[in-house]
XYZ file of C-alpha atoms in Angstrom:
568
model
C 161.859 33.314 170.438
C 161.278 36.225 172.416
C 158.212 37.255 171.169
C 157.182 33.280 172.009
C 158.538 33.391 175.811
C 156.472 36.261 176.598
C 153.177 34.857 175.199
C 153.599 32.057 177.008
C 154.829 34.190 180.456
C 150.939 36.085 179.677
C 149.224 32.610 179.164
C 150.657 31.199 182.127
C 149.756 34.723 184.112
C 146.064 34.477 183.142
C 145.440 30.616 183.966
C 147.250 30.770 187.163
C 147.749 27.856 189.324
C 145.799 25.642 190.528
C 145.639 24.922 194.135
C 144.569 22.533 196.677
C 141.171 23.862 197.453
C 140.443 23.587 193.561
C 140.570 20.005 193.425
C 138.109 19.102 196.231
C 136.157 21.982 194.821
C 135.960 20.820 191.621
C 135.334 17.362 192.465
C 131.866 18.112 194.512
C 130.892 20.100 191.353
C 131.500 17.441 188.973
C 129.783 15.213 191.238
C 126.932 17.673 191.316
C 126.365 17.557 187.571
C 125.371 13.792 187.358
C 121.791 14.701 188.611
C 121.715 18.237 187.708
C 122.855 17.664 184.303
C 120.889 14.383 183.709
C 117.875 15.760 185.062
C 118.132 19.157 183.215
C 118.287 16.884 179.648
C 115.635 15.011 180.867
C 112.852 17.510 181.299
C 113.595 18.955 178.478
C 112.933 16.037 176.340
C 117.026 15.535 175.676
C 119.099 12.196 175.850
C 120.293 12.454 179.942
C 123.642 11.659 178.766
C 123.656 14.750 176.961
C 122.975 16.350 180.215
C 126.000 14.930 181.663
C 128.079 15.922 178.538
C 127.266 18.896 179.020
C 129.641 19.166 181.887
C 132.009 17.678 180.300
C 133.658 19.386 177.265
C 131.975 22.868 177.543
C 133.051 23.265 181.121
C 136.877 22.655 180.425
C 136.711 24.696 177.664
C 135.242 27.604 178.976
C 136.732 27.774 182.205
C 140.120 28.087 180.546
C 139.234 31.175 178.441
C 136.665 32.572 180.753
C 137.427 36.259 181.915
C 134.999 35.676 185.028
C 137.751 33.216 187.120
C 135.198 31.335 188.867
C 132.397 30.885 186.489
C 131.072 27.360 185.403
C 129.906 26.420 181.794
C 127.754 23.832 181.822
C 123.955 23.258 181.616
C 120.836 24.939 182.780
C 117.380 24.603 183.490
C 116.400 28.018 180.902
C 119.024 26.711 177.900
C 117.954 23.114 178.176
C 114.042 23.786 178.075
C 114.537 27.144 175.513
C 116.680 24.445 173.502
C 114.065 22.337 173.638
C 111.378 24.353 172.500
C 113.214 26.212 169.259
C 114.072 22.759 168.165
C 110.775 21.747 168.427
C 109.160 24.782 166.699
C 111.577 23.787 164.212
C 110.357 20.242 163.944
C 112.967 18.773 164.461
C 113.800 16.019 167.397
C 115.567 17.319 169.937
C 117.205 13.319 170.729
C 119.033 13.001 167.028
C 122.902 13.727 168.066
C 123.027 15.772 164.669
C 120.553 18.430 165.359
C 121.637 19.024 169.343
C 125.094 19.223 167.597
C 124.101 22.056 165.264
C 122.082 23.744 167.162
C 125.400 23.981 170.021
C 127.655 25.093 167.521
C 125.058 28.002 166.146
C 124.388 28.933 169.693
C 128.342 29.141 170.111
C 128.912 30.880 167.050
C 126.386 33.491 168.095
C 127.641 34.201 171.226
C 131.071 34.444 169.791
C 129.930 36.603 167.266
C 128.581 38.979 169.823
C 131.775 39.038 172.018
C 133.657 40.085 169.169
C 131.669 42.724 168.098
C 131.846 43.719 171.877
C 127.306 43.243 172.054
C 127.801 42.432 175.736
C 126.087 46.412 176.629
C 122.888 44.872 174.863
C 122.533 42.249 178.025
C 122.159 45.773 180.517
C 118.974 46.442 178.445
C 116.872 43.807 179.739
C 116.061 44.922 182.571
C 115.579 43.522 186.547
C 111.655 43.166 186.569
C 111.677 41.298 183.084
C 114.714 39.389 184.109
C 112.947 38.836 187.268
C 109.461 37.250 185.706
C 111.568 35.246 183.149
C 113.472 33.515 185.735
C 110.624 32.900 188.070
C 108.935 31.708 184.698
C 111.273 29.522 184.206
C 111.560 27.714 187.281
C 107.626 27.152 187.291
C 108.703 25.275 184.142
C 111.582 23.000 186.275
C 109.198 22.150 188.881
C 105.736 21.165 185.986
C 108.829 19.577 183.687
C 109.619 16.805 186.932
C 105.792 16.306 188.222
C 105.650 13.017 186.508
C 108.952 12.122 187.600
C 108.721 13.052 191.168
C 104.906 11.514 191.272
C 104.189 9.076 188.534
C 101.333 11.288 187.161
C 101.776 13.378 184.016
C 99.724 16.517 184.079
C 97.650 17.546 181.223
C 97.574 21.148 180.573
C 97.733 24.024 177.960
C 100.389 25.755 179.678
C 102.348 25.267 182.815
C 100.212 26.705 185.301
C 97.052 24.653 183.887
C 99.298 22.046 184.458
C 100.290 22.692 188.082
C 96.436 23.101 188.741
C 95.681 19.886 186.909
C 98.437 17.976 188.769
C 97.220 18.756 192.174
C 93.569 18.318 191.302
C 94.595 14.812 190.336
C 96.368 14.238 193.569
C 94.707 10.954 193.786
C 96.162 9.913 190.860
C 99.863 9.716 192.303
C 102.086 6.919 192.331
C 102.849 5.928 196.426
C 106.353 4.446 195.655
C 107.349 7.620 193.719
C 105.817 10.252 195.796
C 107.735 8.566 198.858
C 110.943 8.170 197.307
C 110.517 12.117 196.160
C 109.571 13.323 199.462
C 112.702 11.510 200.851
C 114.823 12.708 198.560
C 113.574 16.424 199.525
C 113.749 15.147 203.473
C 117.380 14.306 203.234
C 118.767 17.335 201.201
C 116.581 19.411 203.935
C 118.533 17.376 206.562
C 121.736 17.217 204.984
C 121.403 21.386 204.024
C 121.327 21.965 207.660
C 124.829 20.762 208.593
C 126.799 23.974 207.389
C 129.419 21.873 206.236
C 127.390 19.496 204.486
C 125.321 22.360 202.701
C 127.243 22.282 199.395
C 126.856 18.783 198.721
C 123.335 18.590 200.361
C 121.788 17.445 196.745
C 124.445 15.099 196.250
C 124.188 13.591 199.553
C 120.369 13.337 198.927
C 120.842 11.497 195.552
C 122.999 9.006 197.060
C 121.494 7.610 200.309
C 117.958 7.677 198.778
C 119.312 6.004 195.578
C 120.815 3.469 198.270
C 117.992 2.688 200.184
C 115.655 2.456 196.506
C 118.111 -0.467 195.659
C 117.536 -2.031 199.000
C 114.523 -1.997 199.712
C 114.360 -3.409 195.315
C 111.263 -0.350 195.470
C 109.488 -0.291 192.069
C 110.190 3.527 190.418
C 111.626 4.329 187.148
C 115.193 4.227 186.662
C 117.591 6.702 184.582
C 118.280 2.722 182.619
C 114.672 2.872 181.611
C 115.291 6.112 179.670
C 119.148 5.497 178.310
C 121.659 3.835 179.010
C 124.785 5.440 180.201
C 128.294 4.457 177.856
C 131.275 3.890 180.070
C 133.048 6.374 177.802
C 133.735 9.714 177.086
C 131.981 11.561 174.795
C 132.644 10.688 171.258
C 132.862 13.429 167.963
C 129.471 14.113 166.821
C 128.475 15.778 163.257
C 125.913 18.888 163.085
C 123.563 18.052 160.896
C 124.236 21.366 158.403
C 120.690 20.651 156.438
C 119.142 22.181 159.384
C 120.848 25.494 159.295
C 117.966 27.540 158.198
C 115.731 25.814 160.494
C 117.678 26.933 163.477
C 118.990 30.632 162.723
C 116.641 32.521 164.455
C 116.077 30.007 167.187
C 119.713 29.553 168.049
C 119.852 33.566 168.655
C 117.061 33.157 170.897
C 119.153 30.449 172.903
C 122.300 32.062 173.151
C 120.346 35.050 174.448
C 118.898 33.124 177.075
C 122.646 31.238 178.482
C 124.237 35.222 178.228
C 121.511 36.574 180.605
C 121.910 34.220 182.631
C 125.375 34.488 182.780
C 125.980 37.996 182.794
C 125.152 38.004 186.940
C 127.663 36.048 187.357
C 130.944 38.562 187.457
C 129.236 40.402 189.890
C 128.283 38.124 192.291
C 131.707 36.188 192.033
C 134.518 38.431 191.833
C 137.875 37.547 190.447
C 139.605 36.369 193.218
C 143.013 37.239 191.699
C 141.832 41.193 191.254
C 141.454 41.055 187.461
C 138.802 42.720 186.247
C 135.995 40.330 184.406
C 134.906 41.662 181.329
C 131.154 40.269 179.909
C 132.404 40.626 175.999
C 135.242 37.782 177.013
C 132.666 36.166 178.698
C 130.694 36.026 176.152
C 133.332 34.672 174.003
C 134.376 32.082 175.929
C 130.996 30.569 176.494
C 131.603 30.492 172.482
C 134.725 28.393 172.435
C 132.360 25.754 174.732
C 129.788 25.660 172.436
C 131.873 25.063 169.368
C 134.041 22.902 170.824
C 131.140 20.850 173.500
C 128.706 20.359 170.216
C 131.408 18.518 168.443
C 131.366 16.314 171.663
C 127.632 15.475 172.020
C 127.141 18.145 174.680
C 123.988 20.237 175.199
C 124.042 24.042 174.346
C 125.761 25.664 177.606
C 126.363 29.162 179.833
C 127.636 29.896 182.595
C 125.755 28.424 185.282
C 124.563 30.707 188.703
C 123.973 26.691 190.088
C 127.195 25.103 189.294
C 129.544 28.490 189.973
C 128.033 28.670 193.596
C 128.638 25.023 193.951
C 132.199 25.277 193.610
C 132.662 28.784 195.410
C 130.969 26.990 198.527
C 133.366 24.199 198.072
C 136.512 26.160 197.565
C 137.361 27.235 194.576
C 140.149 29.379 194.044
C 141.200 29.369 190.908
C 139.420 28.924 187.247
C 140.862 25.450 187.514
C 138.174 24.542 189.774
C 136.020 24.645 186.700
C 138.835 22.303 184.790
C 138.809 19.875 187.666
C 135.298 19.624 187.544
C 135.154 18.695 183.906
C 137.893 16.165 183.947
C 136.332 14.330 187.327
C 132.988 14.046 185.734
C 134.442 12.489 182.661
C 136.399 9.660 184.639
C 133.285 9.425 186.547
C 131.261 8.624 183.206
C 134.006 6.591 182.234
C 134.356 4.411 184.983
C 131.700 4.631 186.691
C 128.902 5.196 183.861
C 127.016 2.012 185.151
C 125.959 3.328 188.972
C 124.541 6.385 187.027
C 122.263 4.281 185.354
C 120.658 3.049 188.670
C 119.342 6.216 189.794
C 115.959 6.729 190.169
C 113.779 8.988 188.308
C 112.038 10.165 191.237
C 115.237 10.992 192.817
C 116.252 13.442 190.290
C 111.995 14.662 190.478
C 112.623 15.586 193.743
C 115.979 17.124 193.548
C 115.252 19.022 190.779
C 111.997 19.808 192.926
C 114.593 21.515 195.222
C 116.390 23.845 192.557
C 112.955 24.962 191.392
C 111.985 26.141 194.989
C 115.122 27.573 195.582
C 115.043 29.557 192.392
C 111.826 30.595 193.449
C 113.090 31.471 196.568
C 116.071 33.422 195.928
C 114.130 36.216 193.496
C 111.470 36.336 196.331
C 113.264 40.135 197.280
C 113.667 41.026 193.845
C 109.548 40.275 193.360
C 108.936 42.223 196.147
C 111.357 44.965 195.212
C 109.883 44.999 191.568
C 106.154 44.942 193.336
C 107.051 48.316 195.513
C 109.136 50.120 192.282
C 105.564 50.713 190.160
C 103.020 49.434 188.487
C 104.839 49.689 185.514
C 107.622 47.570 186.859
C 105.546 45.072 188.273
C 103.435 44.823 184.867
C 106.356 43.796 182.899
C 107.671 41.241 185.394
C 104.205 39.552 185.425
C 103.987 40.189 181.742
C 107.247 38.106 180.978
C 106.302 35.543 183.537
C 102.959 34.842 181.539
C 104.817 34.762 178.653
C 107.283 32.324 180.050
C 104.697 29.869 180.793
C 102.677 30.350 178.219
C 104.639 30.727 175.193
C 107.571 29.245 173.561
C 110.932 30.389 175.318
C 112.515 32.135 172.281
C 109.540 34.303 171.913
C 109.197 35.260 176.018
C 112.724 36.134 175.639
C 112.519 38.269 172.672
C 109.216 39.866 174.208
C 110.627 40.487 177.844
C 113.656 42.065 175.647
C 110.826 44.382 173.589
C 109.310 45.226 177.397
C 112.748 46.054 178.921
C 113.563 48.249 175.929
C 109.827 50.098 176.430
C 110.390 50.110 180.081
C 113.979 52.564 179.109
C 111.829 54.178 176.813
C 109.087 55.267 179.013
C 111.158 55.897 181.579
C 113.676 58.229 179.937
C 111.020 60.198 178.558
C 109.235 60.743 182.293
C 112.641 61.727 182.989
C 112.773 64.616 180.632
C 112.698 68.055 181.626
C 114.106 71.718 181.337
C 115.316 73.824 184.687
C 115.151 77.543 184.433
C 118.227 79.127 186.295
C 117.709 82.700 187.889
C 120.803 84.214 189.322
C 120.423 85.966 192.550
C 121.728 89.403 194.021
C 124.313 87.478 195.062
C 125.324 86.134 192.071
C 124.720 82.396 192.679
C 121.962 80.671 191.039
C 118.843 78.899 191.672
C 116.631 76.432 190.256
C 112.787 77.240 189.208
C 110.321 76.596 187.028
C 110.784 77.216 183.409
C 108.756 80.515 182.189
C 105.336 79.864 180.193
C 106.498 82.026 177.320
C 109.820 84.762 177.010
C 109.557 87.993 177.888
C 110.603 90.647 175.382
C 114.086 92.067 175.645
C 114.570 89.689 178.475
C 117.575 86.883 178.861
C 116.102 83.273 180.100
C 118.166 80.383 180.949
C 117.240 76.815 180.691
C 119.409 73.952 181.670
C 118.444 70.591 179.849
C 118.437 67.051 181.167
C 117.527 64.134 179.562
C 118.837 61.364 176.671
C 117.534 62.902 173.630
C 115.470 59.734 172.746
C 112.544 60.993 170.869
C 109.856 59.736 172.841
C 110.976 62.360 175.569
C 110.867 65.272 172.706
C 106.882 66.102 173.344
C 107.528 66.640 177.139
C 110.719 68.819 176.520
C 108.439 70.595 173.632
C 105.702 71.121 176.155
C 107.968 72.705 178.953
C 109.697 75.488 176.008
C 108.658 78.907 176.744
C 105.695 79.797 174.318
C 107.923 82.384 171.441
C 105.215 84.353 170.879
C 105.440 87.921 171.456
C 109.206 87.405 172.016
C 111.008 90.346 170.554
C 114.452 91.041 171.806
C 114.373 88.006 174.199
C 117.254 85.488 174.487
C 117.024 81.963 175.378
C 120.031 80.520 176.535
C 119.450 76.390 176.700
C 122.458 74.452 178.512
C 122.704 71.475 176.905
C 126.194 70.034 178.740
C 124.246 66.509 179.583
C 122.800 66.385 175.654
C 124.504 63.355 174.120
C 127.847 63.880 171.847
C 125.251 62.464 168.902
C 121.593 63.307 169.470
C 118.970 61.990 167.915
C 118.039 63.603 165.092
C 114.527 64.538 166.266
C 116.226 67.017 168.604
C 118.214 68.384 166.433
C 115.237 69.146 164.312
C 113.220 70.475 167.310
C 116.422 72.256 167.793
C 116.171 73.800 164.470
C 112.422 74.376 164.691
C 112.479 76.500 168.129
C 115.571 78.586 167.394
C 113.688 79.503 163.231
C 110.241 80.356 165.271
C 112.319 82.670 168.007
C 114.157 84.459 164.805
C 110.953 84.694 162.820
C 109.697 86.969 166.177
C 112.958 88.582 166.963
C 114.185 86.521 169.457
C 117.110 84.234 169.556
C 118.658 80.619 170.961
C 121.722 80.484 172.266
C 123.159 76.872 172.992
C 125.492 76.746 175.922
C 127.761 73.794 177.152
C 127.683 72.191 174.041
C 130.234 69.246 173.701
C 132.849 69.468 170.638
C 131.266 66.032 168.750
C 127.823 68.092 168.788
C 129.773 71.408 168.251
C 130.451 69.544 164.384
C 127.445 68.041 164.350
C 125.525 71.388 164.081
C 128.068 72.506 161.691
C 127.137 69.821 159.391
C 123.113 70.000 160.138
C 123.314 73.767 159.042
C 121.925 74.339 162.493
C 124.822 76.351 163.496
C 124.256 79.378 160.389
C 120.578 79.504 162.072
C 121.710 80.366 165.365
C 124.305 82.673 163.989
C 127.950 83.753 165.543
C 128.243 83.147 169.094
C 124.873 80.844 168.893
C 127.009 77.872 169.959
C 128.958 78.169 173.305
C 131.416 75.445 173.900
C 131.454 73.432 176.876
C 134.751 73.729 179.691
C 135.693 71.864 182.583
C 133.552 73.521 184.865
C 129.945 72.202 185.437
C 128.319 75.694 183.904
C 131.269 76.540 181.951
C 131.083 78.957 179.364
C 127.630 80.599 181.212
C 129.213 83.772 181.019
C 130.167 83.727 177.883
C 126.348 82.805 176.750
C 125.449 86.044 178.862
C 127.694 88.012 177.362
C 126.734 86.944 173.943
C 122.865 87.340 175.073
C 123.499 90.986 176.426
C 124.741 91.864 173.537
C 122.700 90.646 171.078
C 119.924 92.484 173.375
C 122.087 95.664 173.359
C 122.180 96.012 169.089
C 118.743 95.855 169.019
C 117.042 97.511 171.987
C 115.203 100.650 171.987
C 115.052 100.688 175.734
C 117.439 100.889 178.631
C 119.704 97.502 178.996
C 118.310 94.656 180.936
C 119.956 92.921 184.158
């Protein structure tokens, strides 16, 4: 009983309370889904209502595990249209209720996977420039996904931006009704984004007076009714379609990928407003628990949603049971309400979704220019992913702007790369310089090292060693205090290599600063008989501890086998 009472005390503890500013907030964000989700499903080639779902079930859900407070699971423009495409490539149609259910509970049960296995450090490898050109890739493909919507004229293209240039070379081709009901869409969210206080619903506002006057005025656009109908209930159970496992394995990696980038900005950009700490492997495993349970319920794949989570901070939200609220209004607006949904226009949702794409585009205009100034190299991968993301299927860009983020590190790490000589002056502090082209014979030499140990940075570090010919009775002593606890083993092998060539001329490494885990490691390498006793100095609390010890050890080794006077 005990035991029971204080699991319940720590459940209670972590969902809080809901208060007051929670309920209007949620209600403006469940509002906000009807065209955001609808119109998400729809240029993607999904049911609408799936759209709408999607806010549903996965949103509940995940807002009551969810270790970010504030975050939103729902739909978004990059899972919807990367959904869209792996289901595709799979061949399979992306409107059967079976194969959107599978493919939600694979997604889930990969990004539960990785929360357990605590993955969420891979997500800090793809880096800002890729992340950058992927997301500015992506919302070319919003704005090209609602140009037939918004105008009436369907652009014909091999990839988006032939598209975009085909559209507006065909300008003449546009429907008047649409184009005018698009353009006042975008006129009255303008309008209605102006009003401070109005800002957070602006969209909504938008949908519903231009929907209004549409109906008035009886103006001839497609309707959401000409694409599906809308049930006046909630979403019923819906059964993956398990033949289509193998057909969706890789593809449903690529998706969850995708909805955990996305999300992992989130924590950062909405703090806890409680003072807990977020933590991204939770988050990752609660956007799990959505997908598993929102697939059952006919819901789109989902993440947490940069969109929908500022929606409800600007409204209020408080508590995580903003996100709850949000859910549950949206279903009882489905439920009773399903019918008005049905009798918004198409190029309503063109334009508003018209909107998001610009403002996507216009919220990573500092991190383009920031990624323009960096380097070349920086600014190559963002335009490389963004090419990619228009060009190719979204599973692959993502994979690819992953392979460029991890080359990126690479290159990076290894420019990084160097060796420091240290020369202590008459007054007994030291200095940085140079490192020496070669040793000089009965001399001591110290080196401090800095760098990752990945191998591509082993050639520069190579190239900087001083040459060991000619290098009798000289000492190298090489801090390696920032050397990982578990190198790669590439430097332990140059390791092994420089210290045999300095022996084979007389001369001898001394490793200094060297961190117990790699202390045992060069026991178990045989490294440590090469280098001899005292060949491995241990590293102490202070930043160039155990530097007198290595100098001690050096001297002496100097002083068994010099012929000459003893060296400073």
């Amino acid at each position: 009983m005990r035991t029971h009472a204080l699991t319940t005390i720590r459940v209670r503890r972590r969902l809080g309370r809901p208060v007051p500013a929670d309920l209007g907030s949620g209600a403006v964000t469940g509002l906000f889904s009807i065209p955001e989700g609808m119109a998400y499903a729809a240029i993607a080639g999904f049911n609408p209502v799936a759209g709408l779902y999607a806010g549903v079930v996965p949103a509940i859900v995940g807002s009551l595990s969810s270790r970010s407070v504030l975050m939103v699971t729902t739909l978004t423009s990059a899972i919807a249209l990367t959904s869209q495409s792996v289901l595709s490539e799979a061949g399979l149609d992306p409107k059967v209720a079976g194969n959107v259910a599978l493919l939600s509970v694979m997604v889930g049960a990969v990004m539960l996977l990785m929360g357990m296995l605590r993955l969420g450090a891979v997500m800090s490898f793809v880096s800002n420039a890729v992340m950058t050109g992927f997301s500015t890739g992506i919302a070319l493909q919003i704005i090209t996904g609602v140009l037939k919507d918004a105008t009436g004229y369907q652009p014909q293209g091999h990839n988006k931006l032939h598209e975009l240039a085909d559209w507006l070379w065909h300008i003449g081709d546009w429907e008047l009704a649409a184009t005018l009901t698009a353009l006042a869409t975008v006129a009255v969210w303008a309008l209605s984004r102006a009003v401070r206080r109005l800002e957070p619903v602006a969209l909504l506002i938008a949908m519903v007076l231009v929907s209004l006057v549409v109906a008035v005025f009886s103006t001839d656009v497609e309707m959401v009714r000409d694409i599906a109908s809308i049930p006046g209930s909630l979403p019923s159970f819906s059964a993956p379609d398990l033949s289509a496992v193998p057909d969706l394995a890789w593809g449903a990696v690529s998706v969850a990928l995708v909805a955990l980038a996305q999300a992992a900005g989130i924590a950062p950009s909405m703090p806890n407003p409680d003072g807990t700490r977020s933590d991204i492997n939770g988050d990752f495993r609660s956007q799990g628990y959505a997908n598993l349970a929102g697939g059952l319920f006919q819901a789109l794949p989902s993440g947490g949603s940069m969109s929908r989570t500022g929606v409800a901070v600007s409204a209020g939200a408080r508590t995580r049971w903003a996100g709850v609220i949000s859910g549950v209004f949206l279903a009882l607006v489905v439920l009773l309400c399903g019918s008005l949904a049905e009798r918004i226009p198409m190029p309503v949702i063109g334009g508003l979704i018209l909107v998001v794409g610009g403002e996507l585009v216009w919220g990573r205009r500092h991190d383009i220019v920031l990624v323009l100034r960096t380097s070349w190299v920086s600014a190559g991968a963002m335009v490389l992913t963004f090419l990619a993301t228009t060009q190719l299927p979204l599973q692959q860009a993502i994979v690819l702007g992953a392979v460029v983020s991890l080359l990126l590190y690479c290159a990076q790490a290894a420019r990084q790369a160097k060796l420091v000589a240290l020369v202590r002056r008459d007054d007994g502090r030291w200095e940085t310089a140079r490192p020496p082209a070669a040793l000089t014979p009965g001399r001591i030499t110290v080196l401090d090292y800095a760098g990752s140990s990945l191998f591509a940075e082993l050639p520069r570090v190579e190239s900087q060693l001083p040459a060991p010919d000619g290098a009798r009775g000289a000492v190298l002593i090489l801090v390696v205090r920032a050397l990982p606890d578990v190198p790669s083993s590439a430097m332990l092998k140059l390791l092994d290599r420089y210290a045999g060539q300095l022996a084979d001329r007389g001369g001898r490494l001394i490793l200094c600063g060297v961190q117990p885990p790699l202390v045992r490691l060069l026991h178990r390498s045989g490294i440590a008989g090469r280098l001899g006793d005292g060949g491995i100095v241990p590293a102490t609390r202070e930043l160039f501890g155990g530097l007198d010890t290595a100098l001690a050890e050096a001297h002496r080794t100097i002083d068994v086998g010099r012929d000459g006077p003893r060296p400073e």
